[in-house]
Amino acid sequence: MTTRADGRSPDDLREVTITRGWLEQAEGSVLVEFGSTRVLVAASVTQGVPRWRKGSGLGWVTSEYAMLPRATNTRNDRESVKGRIGGRTHEISRLIGRSLRAVIDYAALGENTIVLDCDVLQADGGTRTASITGAYVALADAVSWLRDRNALNGEPLTGSVAAVSVGVVGETPMLDLAYSEDSVAEVDLNVVTDGTGRFIEVQGTAEGAPFDRAMMDTLLDLGVAGTARLTELQRAALAS
Amino acid sequence: MTTRADGRSPDDLREVTITRGWLEQAEGSVLVEFGSTRVLVAASVTQGVPRWRKGSGLGWVTSEYAMLPRATNTRNDRESVKGRIGGRTHEISRLIGRSLRAVIDYAALGENTIVLDCDVLQADGGTRTASITGAYVALADAVSWLRDRNALNGEPLTGSVAAVSVGVVGETPMLDLAYSEDSVAEVDLNVVTDGTGRFIEVQGTAEGAPFDRAMMDTLLDLGVAGTARLTELQRAALAS
Amino acid sequence: MTTRADGRSPDDLREVTITRGWLEQAEGSVLVEFGSTRVLVAASVTQGVPRWRKGSGLGWVTSEYAMLPRATNTRNDRESVKGRIGGRTHEISRLIGRSLRAVIDYAALGENTIVLDCDVLQADGGTRTASITGAYVALADAVSWLRDRNALNGEPLTGSVAAVSVGVVGETPMLDLAYSEDSVAEVDLNVVTDGTGRFIEVQGTAEGAPFDRAMMDTLLDLGVAGTARLTELQRAALAS
Amino acid sequence: MTTRADGRSPDDLREVTITRGWLEQAEGSVLVEFGSTRVLVAASVTQGVPRWRKGSGLGWVTSEYAMLPRATNTRNDRESVKGRIGGRTHEISRLIGRSLRAVIDYAALGENTIVLDCDVLQADGGTRTASITGAYVALADAVSWLRDRNALNGEPLTGSVAAVSVGVVGETPMLDLAYSEDSVAEVDLNVVTDGTGRFIEVQGTAEGAPFDRAMMDTLLDLGVAGTARLTELQRAALAS
Amino acid sequence: MTTRADGRSPDDLREVTITRGWLEQAEGSVLVEFGSTRVLVAASVTQGVPRWRKGSGLGWVTSEYAMLPRATNTRNDRESVKGRIGGRTHEISRLIGRSLRAVIDYAALGENTIVLDCDVLQADGGTRTASITGAYVALADAVSWLRDRNALNGEPLTGSVAAVSVGVVGETPMLDLAYSEDSVAEVDLNVVTDGTGRFIEVQGTAEGAPFDRAMMDTLLDLGVAGTARLTELQRAALAS
Amino acid sequence: MTTRADGRSPDDLREVTITRGWLEQAEGSVLVEFGSTRVLVAASVTQGVPRWRKGSGLGWVTSEYAMLPRATNTRNDRESVKGRIGGRTHEISRLIGRSLRAVIDYAALGENTIVLDCDVLQADGGTRTASITGAYVALADAVSWLRDRNALNGEPLTGSVAAVSVGVVGETPMLDLAYSEDSVAEVDLNVVTDGTGRFIEVQGTAEGAPFDRAMMDTLLDLGVAGTARLTELQRAALAS
């Protein structure tokens, strides 16, 4: 059986830690680690909603993702200095926002906005899936913060959300790729599910040759098994 | 059996037309129509490659997607006037580029760059899938243009690419959604395959409730059947 | 007598076609062609006027001009990607807007705004004059659309507008220059008139040596004769 | 006969002063005043030409125009703060550059670049024509600076350039409009000629109703008479 | 004793001139010269305050600083053309605004805004200190303009403001550095005081080796002596 | 004697911790905490220097400062999203860079560049002084990294750098202000010294009334005492 550089078997997650309350001032905050990947998530609650939604009685949840310039092995220029946000940043910010909105009941949230800022402090593959997994926990804490202030119209969370990457490396399907694996993967697929394993988002790309339906099925199975374990870790973190 | 607003059955494509050579000056060009969706694709060949690739002997293929301000039912501000490109535009440009690069042998292409500009003249759903489907044909014409000038090191096209949207509307899985369907879909999934039906890219999103594995399987089947028909239409267009 | 590359005599227009209703969703739209120059004009009506004009009872008409990246013989970078609009684009957008406003009675238009988007799909000289000539027809259709909805306070169109380029090539004054002529012209002059041949805008530039008053007179005569013929073609298009 | 607010007759210029050497460090500089309009022009010489012109043996001349925020009666936001240059600024910068290039022999200039910065310190109408008129004098001084250093391949100035505005106010054709006149003019026309009265650029706009050929002729005559007087003032300034 | 390039002794100011009313339209304006450094300051009064201050009954004072492209020995690109404001510009604009606000009683000013635009026409060191010194005079004139219109709630000026640079050149502490001195200074310190010599702002930087407390004391003494003389010149200018 | 909200006496620092090696991939990294203020500093080494310095044999050190959007009590928009860097960010980035360059021997550093990225994860006053204090330690580690690779031409560090804020709150001079103190301070002064207590940078601002020389002296004494203690903490951190 294949063993990976860090000794994991193909269907192992890296060590995952979820530290709540890492920031003193945010309504929810999490430092989430998938191995060496380290993302700081802050959930900010503001009363009111964007202009296009005012008076609807409905809330809003959105997200912004970014990387510190030296999160990676070589330094990247800051997007603030370049004066524009790159395509990858846009794409991931949108993915995180969509994923979390899938478990939100806007009417129950009321006219409140929650922004999830996911800032990658250190990157070693899987930053978008770590962000989503951590952001759910920060979101849950922000919802609790609103609940404690009687600022909700019901229970806005209709479920939980977790995400993991799967891929094919050297023809072997693998779970939760580290950067050294991701950079040589033939297929790269990100799976976002709710706490019952149903799909919220699936994004798969053939980095090498196109792949067949059997491989698609294997990867989806692997991904769903991974998010099931992340769901447990989220529950444990929220229970502590 | 469900009938759709325009009389199609759930697994029907809209009328698809692929008009080659719509521009006189581009090395390849296609006006592609999926029903009322109308995209002008121009393939531009330039000798040489971006700086980071120089001297590698390898070529490059990339894409830019945009919509005219009045492609849609109400006018949108121009991104050039706003001074920045939106997240959706970035995301689709990247998807088109990745999809076409999946069937390119860079060494055979040699140090040439092909840019595929996909400009949506009229939008009625499926603009990204129409763009990919049309872009493949424009790319094939641009490759022929290079071949005619003996500027290749072999055959750069390792296959063809087609794309189609599938979705769930009113619990019914449907192929090739028009805007009126797309805007109320519970699930939205874009499938990009090569000419043999293998996957190049899959992007699925639960717009409403998360969806289960059985629905995922149904949608993938529907999508692959759709791209198979589009592959035939591409072949016919290139043969004419 | 001088014959031109495409067989025209110096005072001939290229073949001009004006196709109304090219877009299904715009309140007015025209595909206008001056030879190989092809511009898609969309007229968008919105209720209300810009902030600085609110409550005045007066309407507003404005225009934006742009070129697709491969409208020209070699590809140009997109202004949206560059993050700024170039001087030439600004200049032409302003010219088109001014020209059309010259035949608008703002009080009769009421507090409605009409935006004319002129997007050059293929460029072969004369894109600004084709844009103005086509935009008048799209504007007339947008005004009819408002009239059909009883949304006017009178007849906002006080006349028609047409435009044509004239120039001096090899010492010969010529009408409606194609790109191959324009690029070597010693003098370049754009004439915008109303339907009775009176001047709305004249812009003349010595590209080579300065030119004398006699040449100015010749060029103005040639231009006015050209716009007279374009005025007839506009009338025919609107009558069909 | 009509008398104007400031006592001028319709064919009078305002008081024009041209002060050379207003800056100590620039290779040429002029403070030019047309009445209360006050423009500081700096000519900057640099060895070498823009990349696209390198190795051609030819020089380059270009211009940038701007207004200080409080040049006008009410303060305008800075374009540097807005992060983008407006259409009017672009248009005038391009006009000034084109006008001066009309009297330059690039081969005689050699691979040198001269940039003319025209900054409006106080605006009272006619800022673009004052800029052109002053810029010619600063350009001549910059050319002399190069000549003194034996850095030319011949005489780069093939003539002089002057510019003036004419317009129709209350049906009366008038020369050199002040802001109070310009803002109510029915027709606005800028005339740029060389020192012999031949045309370099003509830009005329009907601000009110379109105007006929007879009015065009009158305005051109008035403009050419105006630039003739400005040419004399330029000669006097350069002789002193 | 050390003598400086221009014959000054170390504790001499350059010749300072303050010309009020240089602009006809601004509510206050000053052309201030410290030797060859020449800054045009315009004070613009507008009724009302920025949104975040509305309804407070308090006024606002702010400043923007900029340099013309050829104010310096070699030409600098315009920040408007670059599309972004540099760090140095930001820093100086903020310094000027803070310095002037230190002598403003916002309640007495009422809900009026005064913007001080400091545009450097010619730079020879000390542009920020000349700007502050001139801006105070323009501000005083703008306040008088408001007073004349009974638009104040009291006396908004609680004092005067003057600024000067000091530095260490070749181990000698010097007052009011010209560019040739500033560019080789080991220490550079800007002192802003009110009319009684108390500190509003002090910014000191070791350009070479760090400096000790004794040198700090010497420089502060020198600076305060300099601003005392500038305060007299401001009073004289305002009295004339 | 005055006691502060957190129980400190006026001349106490907050608890300061300096954690080296917080990032696995950077050549130097420090998480520095001044009470609740938490800044992550990454030092990135690259071979080579900016273009304007090439071939000089001299190295370069620079810095960029930024805050995460939820570092503060309420969320701030990202500068990358706004598309421009604010004045405060510019000012602090420049201050940090200047401060560190004061102890660098560029010739000994050789043609290497070190970038210090200071990202504020949590802000409670003193973020710029914490950044400088931490950046020195990260810089020292980056220099060691170069030394271990024999990539230096000598010892580039000519001293150490530490920084602290002092201020006047309720007429009491205080060291190392927390946000609640800083926001009501009458005077705010930042002191940057080397390890021997000599000044590298001093920036003082009267937020309320101007202050006199005696207060300036007291604040400088307080600041120098504070940086002396920080210097010891830096030494201890580097020794561990």
PDB file of C-alpha atoms in Angstrom, chain B residues 95-225:
ATOM      1  CA  LEU B  95     -12.261  27.962 -16.194  1.00  0.00           C
ATOM      2  CA  ILE B  96     -12.185  28.384 -19.977  1.00  0.00           C
ATOM      3  CA  GLY B  97      -8.395  28.575 -20.059  1.00  0.00           C
ATOM      4  CA  ARG B  98      -7.941  25.494 -17.865  1.00  0.00           C
ATOM      5  CA  SER B  99     -10.461  23.514 -19.911  1.00  0.00           C
ATOM      6  CA  LEU B 100      -8.714  24.163 -23.210  1.00  0.00           C
ATOM      7  CA  ARG B 101      -5.233  23.603 -21.821  1.00  0.00           C
ATOM      8  CA  ALA B 102      -6.360  20.071 -20.870  1.00  0.00           C
ATOM      9  CA  VAL B 103      -6.204  19.045 -24.530  1.00  0.00           C
ATOM     10  CA  ILE B 104      -2.998  20.873 -25.485  1.00  0.00           C
ATOM     11  CA  ASP B 105       0.415  19.319 -25.931  1.00  0.00           C
ATOM     12  CA  TYR B 106       2.594  22.352 -25.167  1.00  0.00           C
ATOM     13  CA  ALA B 107       5.724  20.873 -26.709  1.00  0.00           C
ATOM     14  CA  ALA B 108       3.948  20.233 -30.002  1.00  0.00           C
ATOM     15  CA  LEU B 109       2.569  23.778 -29.938  1.00  0.00           C
ATOM     16  CA  GLY B 110       6.087  25.170 -29.665  1.00  0.00           C
ATOM     17  CA  GLU B 111       6.724  28.647 -28.290  1.00  0.00           C
ATOM     18  CA  ASN B 112       3.473  30.092 -29.592  1.00  0.00           C
ATOM     19  CA  THR B 113       0.686  31.665 -27.559  1.00  0.00           C
ATOM     20  CA  ILE B 114      -3.008  31.371 -28.384  1.00  0.00           C
ATOM     21  CA  VAL B 115      -5.433  33.691 -26.591  1.00  0.00           C
ATOM     22  CA  LEU B 116      -9.136  32.843 -26.738  1.00  0.00           C
ATOM     23  CA  ASP B 117     -11.319  35.928 -26.259  1.00  0.00           C
ATOM     24  CA  CYS B 118     -14.892  34.994 -25.443  1.00  0.00           C
ATOM     25  CA  ASP B 119     -17.179  38.016 -25.565  1.00  0.00           C
ATOM     26  CA  VAL B 120     -20.818  37.472 -24.756  1.00  0.00           C
ATOM     27  CA  LEU B 121     -22.941  39.529 -27.150  1.00  0.00           C
ATOM     28  CA  GLN B 122     -26.230  38.217 -25.777  1.00  0.00           C
ATOM     29  CA  ALA B 123     -26.733  36.205 -22.588  1.00  0.00           C
ATOM     30  CA  ASP B 124     -29.499  33.713 -21.878  1.00  0.00           C
ATOM     31  CA  GLY B 125     -27.832  31.205 -19.553  1.00  0.00           C
ATOM     32  CA  GLY B 126     -24.923  28.885 -20.253  1.00  0.00           C
ATOM     33  CA  THR B 127     -22.517  31.576 -21.403  1.00  0.00           C
ATOM     34  CA  ARG B 128     -19.507  29.779 -19.933  1.00  0.00           C
ATOM     35  CA  THR B 129     -20.375  26.450 -21.470  1.00  0.00           C
ATOM     36  CA  ALA B 130     -21.126  28.011 -24.864  1.00  0.00           C
ATOM     37  CA  SER B 131     -17.806  29.842 -24.602  1.00  0.00           C
ATOM     38  CA  ILE B 132     -15.827  26.651 -23.970  1.00  0.00           C
ATOM     39  CA  THR B 133     -17.635  24.761 -26.712  1.00  0.00           C
ATOM     40  CA  GLY B 134     -17.065  27.545 -29.236  1.00  0.00           C
ATOM     41  CA  ALA B 135     -13.533  28.246 -28.076  1.00  0.00           C
ATOM     42  CA  TYR B 136     -12.467  24.711 -28.889  1.00  0.00           C
ATOM     43  CA  VAL B 137     -13.499  25.228 -32.508  1.00  0.00           C
ATOM     44  CA  ALA B 138     -11.728  28.600 -32.734  1.00  0.00           C
ATOM     45  CA  LEU B 139      -8.669  27.001 -31.159  1.00  0.00           C
ATOM     46  CA  ALA B 140      -8.716  24.207 -33.715  1.00  0.00           C
ATOM     47  CA  ASP B 141      -8.809  26.800 -36.508  1.00  0.00           C
ATOM     48  CA  ALA B 142      -5.925  28.722 -34.949  1.00  0.00           C
ATOM     49  CA  VAL B 143      -3.915  25.499 -34.726  1.00  0.00           C
ATOM     50  CA  SER B 144      -4.666  24.845 -38.413  1.00  0.00           C
ATOM     51  CA  TRP B 145      -3.451  28.347 -39.190  1.00  0.00           C
ATOM     52  CA  LEU B 146      -0.154  27.544 -37.463  1.00  0.00           C
ATOM     53  CA  ARG B 147       0.028  24.149 -39.178  1.00  0.00           C
ATOM     54  CA  ASP B 148      -0.412  25.810 -42.591  1.00  0.00           C
ATOM     55  CA  ARG B 149       2.623  27.971 -41.775  1.00  0.00           C
ATOM     56  CA  ASN B 150       4.721  25.019 -40.547  1.00  0.00           C
ATOM     57  CA  ALA B 151       4.974  26.690 -37.171  1.00  0.00           C
ATOM     58  CA  LEU B 152       4.233  23.611 -35.057  1.00  0.00           C
ATOM     59  CA  ASN B 153       6.447  20.876 -33.624  1.00  0.00           C
ATOM     60  CA  GLY B 154       3.756  18.201 -33.884  1.00  0.00           C
ATOM     61  CA  GLU B 155       0.032  17.955 -33.272  1.00  0.00           C
ATOM     62  CA  PRO B 156      -0.826  20.175 -30.295  1.00  0.00           C
ATOM     63  CA  LEU B 157      -4.456  19.059 -29.952  1.00  0.00           C
ATOM     64  CA  THR B 158      -4.688  15.835 -27.945  1.00  0.00           C
ATOM     65  CA  GLY B 159      -8.486  15.827 -28.013  1.00  0.00           C
ATOM     66  CA  SER B 160     -11.547  18.059 -28.213  1.00  0.00           C
ATOM     67  CA  VAL B 161     -13.436  19.876 -25.438  1.00  0.00           C
ATOM     68  CA  ALA B 162     -17.126  20.573 -24.973  1.00  0.00           C
ATOM     69  CA  ALA B 163     -19.125  21.868 -22.032  1.00  0.00           C
ATOM     70  CA  VAL B 164     -22.719  22.000 -20.946  1.00  0.00           C
ATOM     71  CA  SER B 165     -24.704  23.027 -17.907  1.00  0.00           C
ATOM     72  CA  VAL B 166     -27.096  20.731 -16.078  1.00  0.00           C
ATOM     73  CA  GLY B 167     -29.301  21.565 -13.176  1.00  0.00           C
ATOM     74  CA  VAL B 168     -32.260  20.679 -11.062  1.00  0.00           C
ATOM     75  CA  VAL B 169     -35.370  22.768 -11.595  1.00  0.00           C
ATOM     76  CA  GLY B 170     -38.505  21.942  -9.661  1.00  0.00           C
ATOM     77  CA  GLU B 171     -36.855  18.620  -8.682  1.00  0.00           C
ATOM     78  CA  THR B 172     -36.365  17.695 -12.352  1.00  0.00           C
ATOM     79  CA  PRO B 173     -32.809  17.261 -13.650  1.00  0.00           C
ATOM     80  CA  MET B 174     -32.436  19.250 -16.879  1.00  0.00           C
ATOM     81  CA  LEU B 175     -29.823  19.806 -19.564  1.00  0.00           C
ATOM     82  CA  ASP B 176     -28.557  23.142 -20.911  1.00  0.00           C
ATOM     83  CA  LEU B 177     -30.467  25.623 -18.751  1.00  0.00           C
ATOM     84  CA  ALA B 178     -31.797  28.863 -20.194  1.00  0.00           C
ATOM     85  CA  TYR B 179     -31.596  31.938 -17.944  1.00  0.00           C
ATOM     86  CA  SER B 180     -35.182  31.606 -16.769  1.00  0.00           C
ATOM     87  CA  GLU B 181     -34.397  28.052 -15.617  1.00  0.00           C
ATOM     88  CA  ASP B 182     -30.943  28.780 -14.253  1.00  0.00           C
ATOM     89  CA  SER B 183     -32.208  31.574 -12.031  1.00  0.00           C
ATOM     90  CA  VAL B 184     -34.538  29.216 -10.164  1.00  0.00           C
ATOM     91  CA  ALA B 185     -32.423  26.047 -10.228  1.00  0.00           C
ATOM     92  CA  GLU B 186     -31.841  24.194  -6.968  1.00  0.00           C
ATOM     93  CA  VAL B 187     -28.602  22.695  -8.225  1.00  0.00           C
ATOM     94  CA  ASP B 188     -26.328  24.045 -10.922  1.00  0.00           C
ATOM     95  CA  LEU B 189     -23.554  21.911 -12.379  1.00  0.00           C
ATOM     96  CA  ASN B 190     -21.216  22.563 -15.275  1.00  0.00           C
ATOM     97  CA  VAL B 191     -19.611  19.606 -16.975  1.00  0.00           C
ATOM     98  CA  VAL B 192     -16.589  19.873 -19.243  1.00  0.00           C
ATOM     99  CA  THR B 193     -15.474  16.722 -21.015  1.00  0.00           C
ATOM    100  CA  ASP B 194     -13.181  15.723 -23.801  1.00  0.00           C
ATOM    101  CA  GLY B 195     -14.503  14.130 -26.988  1.00  0.00           C
ATOM    102  CA  THR B 196     -14.522  10.658 -25.382  1.00  0.00           C
ATOM    103  CA  GLY B 197     -16.653  11.772 -22.450  1.00  0.00           C
ATOM    104  CA  ARG B 198     -13.914  11.827 -19.846  1.00  0.00           C
ATOM    105  CA  PHE B 199     -13.983  14.666 -17.324  1.00  0.00           C
ATOM    106  CA  ILE B 200     -11.878  17.786 -17.659  1.00  0.00           C
ATOM    107  CA  GLU B 201     -13.754  19.865 -15.133  1.00  0.00           C
ATOM    108  CA  VAL B 202     -16.855  19.494 -12.988  1.00  0.00           C
ATOM    109  CA  GLN B 203     -18.291  22.327 -10.921  1.00  0.00           C
ATOM    110  CA  GLY B 204     -21.490  21.739  -9.034  1.00  0.00           C
ATOM    111  CA  THR B 205     -23.221  23.989  -6.559  1.00  0.00           C
ATOM    112  CA  ALA B 206     -26.271  23.532  -4.396  1.00  0.00           C
ATOM    113  CA  GLU B 207     -28.164  26.772  -4.869  1.00  0.00           C
ATOM    114  CA  GLY B 208     -30.938  25.540  -2.585  1.00  0.00           C
ATOM    115  CA  ALA B 209     -30.637  22.536  -0.256  1.00  0.00           C
ATOM    116  CA  PRO B 210     -27.586  20.244  -0.415  1.00  0.00           C
ATOM    117  CA  PHE B 211     -28.085  17.320  -2.796  1.00  0.00           C
ATOM    118  CA  ASP B 212     -27.336  13.632  -2.470  1.00  0.00           C
ATOM    119  CA  ARG B 213     -25.094  11.223  -4.304  1.00  0.00           C
ATOM    120  CA  ALA B 214     -27.905   9.770  -6.443  1.00  0.00           C
ATOM    121  CA  MET B 215     -28.693  13.216  -7.826  1.00  0.00           C
ATOM    122  CA  MET B 216     -24.995  13.812  -8.455  1.00  0.00           C
ATOM    123  CA  ASP B 217     -24.873  10.616 -10.526  1.00  0.00           C
ATOM    124  CA  THR B 218     -27.958  11.568 -12.543  1.00  0.00           C
ATOM    125  CA  LEU B 219     -26.568  15.019 -13.291  1.00  0.00           C
ATOM    126  CA  LEU B 220     -23.184  13.696 -14.363  1.00  0.00           C
ATOM    127  CA  ASP B 221     -24.903  11.245 -16.738  1.00  0.00           C
ATOM    128  CA  LEU B 222     -27.036  14.003 -18.211  1.00  0.00           C
ATOM    129  CA  GLY B 223     -24.027  16.270 -18.660  1.00  0.00           C
ATOM    130  CA  VAL B 224     -21.896  13.639 -20.348  1.00  0.00           C
ATOM    131  CA  ALA B 225     -24.732  12.857 -22.754  1.00  0.00           C
TER     132      ALA B 225
END
